[in-house]
Coordinates of C-alpha atoms and ligand atoms in Angstrom, one line a residue:
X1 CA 107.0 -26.7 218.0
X2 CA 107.8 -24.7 221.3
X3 CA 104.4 -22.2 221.2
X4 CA 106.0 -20.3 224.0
X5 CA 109.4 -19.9 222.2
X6 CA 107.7 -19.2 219.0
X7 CA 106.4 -15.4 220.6
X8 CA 110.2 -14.5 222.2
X9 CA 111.8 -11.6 220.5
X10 CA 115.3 -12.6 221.8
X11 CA 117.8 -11.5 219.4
X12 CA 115.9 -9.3 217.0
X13 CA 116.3 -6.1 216.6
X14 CA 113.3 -3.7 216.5
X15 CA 112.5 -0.1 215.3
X16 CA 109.3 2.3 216.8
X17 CA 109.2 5.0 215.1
X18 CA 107.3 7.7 217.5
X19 CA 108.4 5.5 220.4
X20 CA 108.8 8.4 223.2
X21 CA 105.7 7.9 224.6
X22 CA 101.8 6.9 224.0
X23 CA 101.1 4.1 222.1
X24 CA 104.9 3.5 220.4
X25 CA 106.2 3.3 223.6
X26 CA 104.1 1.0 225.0
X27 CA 104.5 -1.4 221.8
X28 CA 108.3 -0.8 222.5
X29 CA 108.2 -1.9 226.2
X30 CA 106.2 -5.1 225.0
X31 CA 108.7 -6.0 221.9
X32 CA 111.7 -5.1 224.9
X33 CA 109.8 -7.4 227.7
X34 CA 109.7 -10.3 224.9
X35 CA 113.7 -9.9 224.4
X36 CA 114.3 -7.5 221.2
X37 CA 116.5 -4.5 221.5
X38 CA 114.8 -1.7 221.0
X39 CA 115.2 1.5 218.6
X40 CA 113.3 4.4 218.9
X41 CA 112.9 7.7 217.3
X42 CA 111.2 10.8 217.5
X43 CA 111.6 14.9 216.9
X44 CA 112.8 17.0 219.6
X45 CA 116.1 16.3 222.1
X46 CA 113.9 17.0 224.8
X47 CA 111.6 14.2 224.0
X48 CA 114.2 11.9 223.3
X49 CA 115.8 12.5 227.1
X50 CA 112.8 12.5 228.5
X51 CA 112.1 9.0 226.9
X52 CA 115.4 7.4 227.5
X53 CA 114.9 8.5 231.2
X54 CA 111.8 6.5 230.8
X55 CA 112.9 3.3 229.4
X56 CA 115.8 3.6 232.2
X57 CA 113.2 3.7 234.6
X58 CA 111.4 0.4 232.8
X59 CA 114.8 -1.1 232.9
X60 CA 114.9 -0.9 229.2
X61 CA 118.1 -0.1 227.7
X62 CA 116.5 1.5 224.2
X63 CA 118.8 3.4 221.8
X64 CA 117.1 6.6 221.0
X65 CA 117.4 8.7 217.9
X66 CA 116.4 12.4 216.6
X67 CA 114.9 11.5 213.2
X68 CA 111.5 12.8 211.2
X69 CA 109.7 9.9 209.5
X70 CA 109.2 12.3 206.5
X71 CA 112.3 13.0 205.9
X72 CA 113.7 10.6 203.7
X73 CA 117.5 10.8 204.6
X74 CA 117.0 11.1 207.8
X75 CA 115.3 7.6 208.0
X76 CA 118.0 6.3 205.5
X77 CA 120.5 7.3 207.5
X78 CA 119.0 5.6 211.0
X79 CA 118.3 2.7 209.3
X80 CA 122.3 2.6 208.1
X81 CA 123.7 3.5 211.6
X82 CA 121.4 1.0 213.2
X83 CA 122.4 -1.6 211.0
X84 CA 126.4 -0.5 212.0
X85 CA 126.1 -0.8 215.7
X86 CA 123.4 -3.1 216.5
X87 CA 122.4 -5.2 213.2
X88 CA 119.6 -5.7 210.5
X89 CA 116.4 -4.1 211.6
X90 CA 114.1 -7.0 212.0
X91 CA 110.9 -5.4 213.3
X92 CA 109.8 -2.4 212.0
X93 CA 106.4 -0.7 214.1
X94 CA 105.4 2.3 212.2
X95 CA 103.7 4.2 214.9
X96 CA 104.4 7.9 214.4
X97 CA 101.6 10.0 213.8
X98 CA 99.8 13.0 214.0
X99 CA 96.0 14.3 214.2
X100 CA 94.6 17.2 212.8
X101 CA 91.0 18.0 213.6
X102 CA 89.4 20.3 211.2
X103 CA 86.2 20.7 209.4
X104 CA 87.3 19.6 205.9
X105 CA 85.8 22.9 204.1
X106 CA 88.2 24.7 206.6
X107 CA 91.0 22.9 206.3
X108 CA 94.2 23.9 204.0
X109 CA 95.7 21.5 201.7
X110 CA 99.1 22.1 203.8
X111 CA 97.4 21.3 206.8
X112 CA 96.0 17.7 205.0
X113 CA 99.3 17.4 203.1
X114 CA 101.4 17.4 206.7
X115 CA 98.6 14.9 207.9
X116 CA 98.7 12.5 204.9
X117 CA 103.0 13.1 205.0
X118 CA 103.5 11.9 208.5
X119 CA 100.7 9.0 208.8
X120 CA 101.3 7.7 205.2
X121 CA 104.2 8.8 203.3
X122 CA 106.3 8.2 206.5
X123 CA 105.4 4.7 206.7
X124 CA 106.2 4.1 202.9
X125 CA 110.0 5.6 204.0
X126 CA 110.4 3.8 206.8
X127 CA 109.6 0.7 205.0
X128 CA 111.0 1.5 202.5
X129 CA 114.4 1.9 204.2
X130 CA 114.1 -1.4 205.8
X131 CA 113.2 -3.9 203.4
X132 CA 116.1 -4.4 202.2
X133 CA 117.9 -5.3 204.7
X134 CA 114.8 -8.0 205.4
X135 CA 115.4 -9.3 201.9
X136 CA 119.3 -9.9 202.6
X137 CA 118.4 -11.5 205.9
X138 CA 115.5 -13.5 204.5
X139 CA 112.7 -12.4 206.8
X140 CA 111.2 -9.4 208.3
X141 CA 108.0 -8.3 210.0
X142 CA 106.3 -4.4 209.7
X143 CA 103.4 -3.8 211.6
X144 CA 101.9 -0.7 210.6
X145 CA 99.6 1.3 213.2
X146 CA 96.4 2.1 211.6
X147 CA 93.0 3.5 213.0
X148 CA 89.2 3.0 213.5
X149 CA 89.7 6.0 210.8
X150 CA 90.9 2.7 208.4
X151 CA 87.4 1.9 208.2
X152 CA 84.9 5.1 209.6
X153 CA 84.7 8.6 208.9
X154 CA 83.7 11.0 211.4
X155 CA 83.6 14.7 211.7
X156 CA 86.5 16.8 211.2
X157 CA 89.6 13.8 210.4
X158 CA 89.2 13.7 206.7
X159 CA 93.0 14.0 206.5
X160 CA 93.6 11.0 208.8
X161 CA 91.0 9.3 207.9
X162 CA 92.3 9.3 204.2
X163 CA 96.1 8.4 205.7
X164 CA 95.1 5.9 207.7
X165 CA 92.4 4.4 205.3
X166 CA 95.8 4.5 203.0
X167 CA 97.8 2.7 205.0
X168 CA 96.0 0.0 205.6
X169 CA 96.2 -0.3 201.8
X170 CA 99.6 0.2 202.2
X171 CA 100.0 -2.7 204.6
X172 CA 98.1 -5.1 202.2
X173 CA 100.6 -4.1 199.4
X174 CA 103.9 -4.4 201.1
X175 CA 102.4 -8.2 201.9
X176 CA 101.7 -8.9 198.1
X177 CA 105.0 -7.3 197.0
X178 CA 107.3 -8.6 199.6
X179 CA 105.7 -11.9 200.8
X180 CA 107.6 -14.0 198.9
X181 CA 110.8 -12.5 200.3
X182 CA 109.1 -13.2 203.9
X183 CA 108.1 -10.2 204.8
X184 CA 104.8 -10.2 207.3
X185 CA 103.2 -6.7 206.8
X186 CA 100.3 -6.3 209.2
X187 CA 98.5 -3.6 210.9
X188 CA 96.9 -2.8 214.8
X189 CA 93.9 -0.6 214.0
X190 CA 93.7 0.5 217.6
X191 CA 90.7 1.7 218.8
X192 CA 89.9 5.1 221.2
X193 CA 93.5 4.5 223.4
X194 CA 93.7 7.5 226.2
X195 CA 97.3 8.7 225.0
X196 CA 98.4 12.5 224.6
X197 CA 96.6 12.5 221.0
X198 CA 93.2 11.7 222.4
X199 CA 93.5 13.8 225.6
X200 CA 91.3 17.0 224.1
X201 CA 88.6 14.5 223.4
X202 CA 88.5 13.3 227.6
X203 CA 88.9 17.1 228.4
X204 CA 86.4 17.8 231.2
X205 CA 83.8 20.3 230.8
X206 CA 83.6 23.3 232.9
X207 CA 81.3 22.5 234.9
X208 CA 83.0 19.0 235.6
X209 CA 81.2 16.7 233.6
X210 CA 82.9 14.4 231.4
X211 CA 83.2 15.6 227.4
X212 CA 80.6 14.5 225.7
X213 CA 82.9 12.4 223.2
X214 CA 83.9 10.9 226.0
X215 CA 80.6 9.7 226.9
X216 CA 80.0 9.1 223.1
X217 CA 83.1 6.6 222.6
X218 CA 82.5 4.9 226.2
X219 CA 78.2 4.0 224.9
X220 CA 79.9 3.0 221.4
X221 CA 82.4 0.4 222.8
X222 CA 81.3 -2.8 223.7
X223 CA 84.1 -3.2 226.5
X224 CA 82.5 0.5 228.1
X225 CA 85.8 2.1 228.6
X226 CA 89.3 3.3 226.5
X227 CA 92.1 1.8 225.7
X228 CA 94.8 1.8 227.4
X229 CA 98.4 1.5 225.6
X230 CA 99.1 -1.6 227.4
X231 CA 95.6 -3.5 225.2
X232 CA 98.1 -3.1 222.4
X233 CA 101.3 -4.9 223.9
X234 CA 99.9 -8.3 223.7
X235 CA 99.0 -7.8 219.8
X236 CA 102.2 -6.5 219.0
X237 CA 104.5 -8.9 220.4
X238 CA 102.3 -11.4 218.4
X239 CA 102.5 -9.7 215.1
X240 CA 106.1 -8.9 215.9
X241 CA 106.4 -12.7 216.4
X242 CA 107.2 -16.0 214.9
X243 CA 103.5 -17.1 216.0
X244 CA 102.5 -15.6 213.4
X245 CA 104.8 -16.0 210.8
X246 CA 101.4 -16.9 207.9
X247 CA 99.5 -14.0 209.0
X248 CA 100.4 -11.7 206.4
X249 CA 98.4 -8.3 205.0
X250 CA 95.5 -8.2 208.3
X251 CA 94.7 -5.5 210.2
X252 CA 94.1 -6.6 214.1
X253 CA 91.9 -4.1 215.2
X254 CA 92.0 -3.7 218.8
X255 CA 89.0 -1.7 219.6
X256 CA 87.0 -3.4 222.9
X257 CA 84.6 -3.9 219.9
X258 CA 83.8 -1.0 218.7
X259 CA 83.6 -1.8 214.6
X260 CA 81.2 -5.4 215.5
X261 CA 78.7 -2.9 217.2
X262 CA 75.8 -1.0 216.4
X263 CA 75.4 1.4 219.1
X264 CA 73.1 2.0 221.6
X265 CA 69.2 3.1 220.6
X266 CA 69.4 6.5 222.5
Ligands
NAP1 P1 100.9 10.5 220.5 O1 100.7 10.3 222.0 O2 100.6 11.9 219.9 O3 102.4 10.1 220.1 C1 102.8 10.2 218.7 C2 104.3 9.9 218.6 O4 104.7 10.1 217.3 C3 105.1 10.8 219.5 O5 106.1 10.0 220.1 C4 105.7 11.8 218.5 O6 107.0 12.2 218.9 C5 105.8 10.9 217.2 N1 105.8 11.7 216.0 C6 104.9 12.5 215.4 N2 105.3 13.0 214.2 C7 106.5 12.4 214.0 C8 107.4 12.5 212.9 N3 107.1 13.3 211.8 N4 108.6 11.8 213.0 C9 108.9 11.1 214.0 N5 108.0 10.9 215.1 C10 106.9 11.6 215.1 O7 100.0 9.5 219.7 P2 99.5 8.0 220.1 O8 98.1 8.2 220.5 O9 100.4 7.3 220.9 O10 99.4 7.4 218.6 C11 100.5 6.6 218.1 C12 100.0 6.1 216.7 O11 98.8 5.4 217.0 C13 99.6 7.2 215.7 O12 100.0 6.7 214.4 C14 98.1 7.3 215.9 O13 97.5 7.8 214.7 C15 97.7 5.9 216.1 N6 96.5 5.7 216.8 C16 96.2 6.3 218.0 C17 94.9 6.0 218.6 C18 94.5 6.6 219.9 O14 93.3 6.5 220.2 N7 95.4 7.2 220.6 C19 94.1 5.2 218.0 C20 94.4 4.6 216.8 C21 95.6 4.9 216.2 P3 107.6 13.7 218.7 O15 106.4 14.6 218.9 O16 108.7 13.8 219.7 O17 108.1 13.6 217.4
GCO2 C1 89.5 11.1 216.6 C2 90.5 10.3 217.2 C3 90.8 9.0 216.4 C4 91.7 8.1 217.2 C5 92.0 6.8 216.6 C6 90.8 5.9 216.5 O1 89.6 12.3 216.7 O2 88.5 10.5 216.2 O3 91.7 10.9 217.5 O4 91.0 9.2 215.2 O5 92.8 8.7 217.7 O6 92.8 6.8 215.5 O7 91.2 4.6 216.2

């Protein structure tokens, strides 16, 4: 066995959904950098210059779509028009998502229903829309981008939380329904990554102190810093990979250690 050969991407063709920036585009840089072409997708025309700009700039030639993950045709119909001009989908990273924090006995069913229909239903259409296509080619690989919130709770996230708790469930059933077709379904449960979601949470106080969630997530990881989006490159392009073609239904949390730690007695 070549090990080295057995992590290159070359020839495969890989969706990011949510891959303008943060996290998704990071993932898509790494799956690019190991030799897949890359597919990305995302809301707004602005967005999607901005981020074809940036893969330009990465010397990335990505193809960049307008498409909603919740929107069922839409998806269906990226999925088709990738298949047309650049082949079968062979990795799909579902990596959109969306926060919302709110104290739960404030928050509206809408506001948990958009929540649980961008971080889990899109996911379940995305895959949907792409298995398939894995079946007729006779292998596939979905990595699904999960959350500490797969396993914890905290204040005001009981929408994500629930999502992401979901799709981590999710993950583990697309592996027991579509393993035998060789399909790997696995998940990143990335820890605290600085990226635009997480930005109110490193906000600085008035008077120029760091927030005090800040503080909070720095004492509560092991590592004693955030992620950055590039901790997550290395773990994709292995999931993504033929290294790990019997790893099927885990989540890889990459969290510095945060979920093997205690915490600090204060
Ligand atoms: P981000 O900076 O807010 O980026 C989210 C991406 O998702 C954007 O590209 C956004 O693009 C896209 N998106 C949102 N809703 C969409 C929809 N309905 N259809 C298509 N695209 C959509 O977030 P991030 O921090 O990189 O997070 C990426 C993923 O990692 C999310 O699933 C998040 O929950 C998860 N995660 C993040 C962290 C963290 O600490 N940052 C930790 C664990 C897990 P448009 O707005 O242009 O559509
Ligand atoms: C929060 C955060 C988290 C992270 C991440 C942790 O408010 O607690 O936004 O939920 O983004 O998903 O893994």
């Amino acid at each position: 066995m070549d090990i080295m050969n057995s992590f290159s991407l070359k020839g495969k063709v890989a969706l990011v959904t949510g891959g303008a920036y943060g996290i998704g585009f990071a993932i898509a840089e790494a799956l690019a950098g190991a030799g897949a072409e890359i597919v990305f997708n995302c809301r707004s025309q602005k967005n999607l210059d901005q981020a074809l700009a940036d893969y330009e700039a990465k010397g990335i030639k990505a193809h960049g779509y307008i498409a909603d993950v919740t929107d069922e045709a839409q998806v269906q119909e990226l999925v088709a028009k990738v298949a047309a001009e650049l082949g079968t989908i062979d990795i799909l990273v579902n990596n959109a998502g969306i926060i919302k924090r709110i104290p739960m006995t404030e928050m509206s069913a809408e506001d948990f229903r958009q929540v649980v229909d961008i971080d889990l239903v899109g996911p379940f259409i995305c895959a949907k829309a792409v298995i398939p296509g894995m079946i007729e080619k006779g292998h596939g690989k979905i990595i699904n981008i999960c959350s500490m919130m797969s396993e914890l709770g905290r204040e005001t996230v009981s929408a994500y939380a629930a999502a992401k708790g979901g799709l981590k469930m999710l993950t583990r059933n697309i592996c027991s329904e579509y393993g035998e077709a060789n399909i790997q379904c696995n998940g990143i449960g990335p820890g605290y990554i600085a990226t635009p979601q997480t930005a109110p949470l490193r906000e600085r106080q008035a008077d120029g102190s760091r927030h005090p969630f800040d503080q909070f997530i720095v004492s509560k990881t092991p590592a004693g810093r955030w992620g950055t989006p590039e901790d997550l490159m290395g773990p994709a392009v292995f999931l993504a990979s033929d290294a790990s073609d019997f790893v099927n239904g885990h989540i890889l949390y990459v969290d510095g250690g945060i979920l093997a730690y205690i915490g600090k007695q204060p």
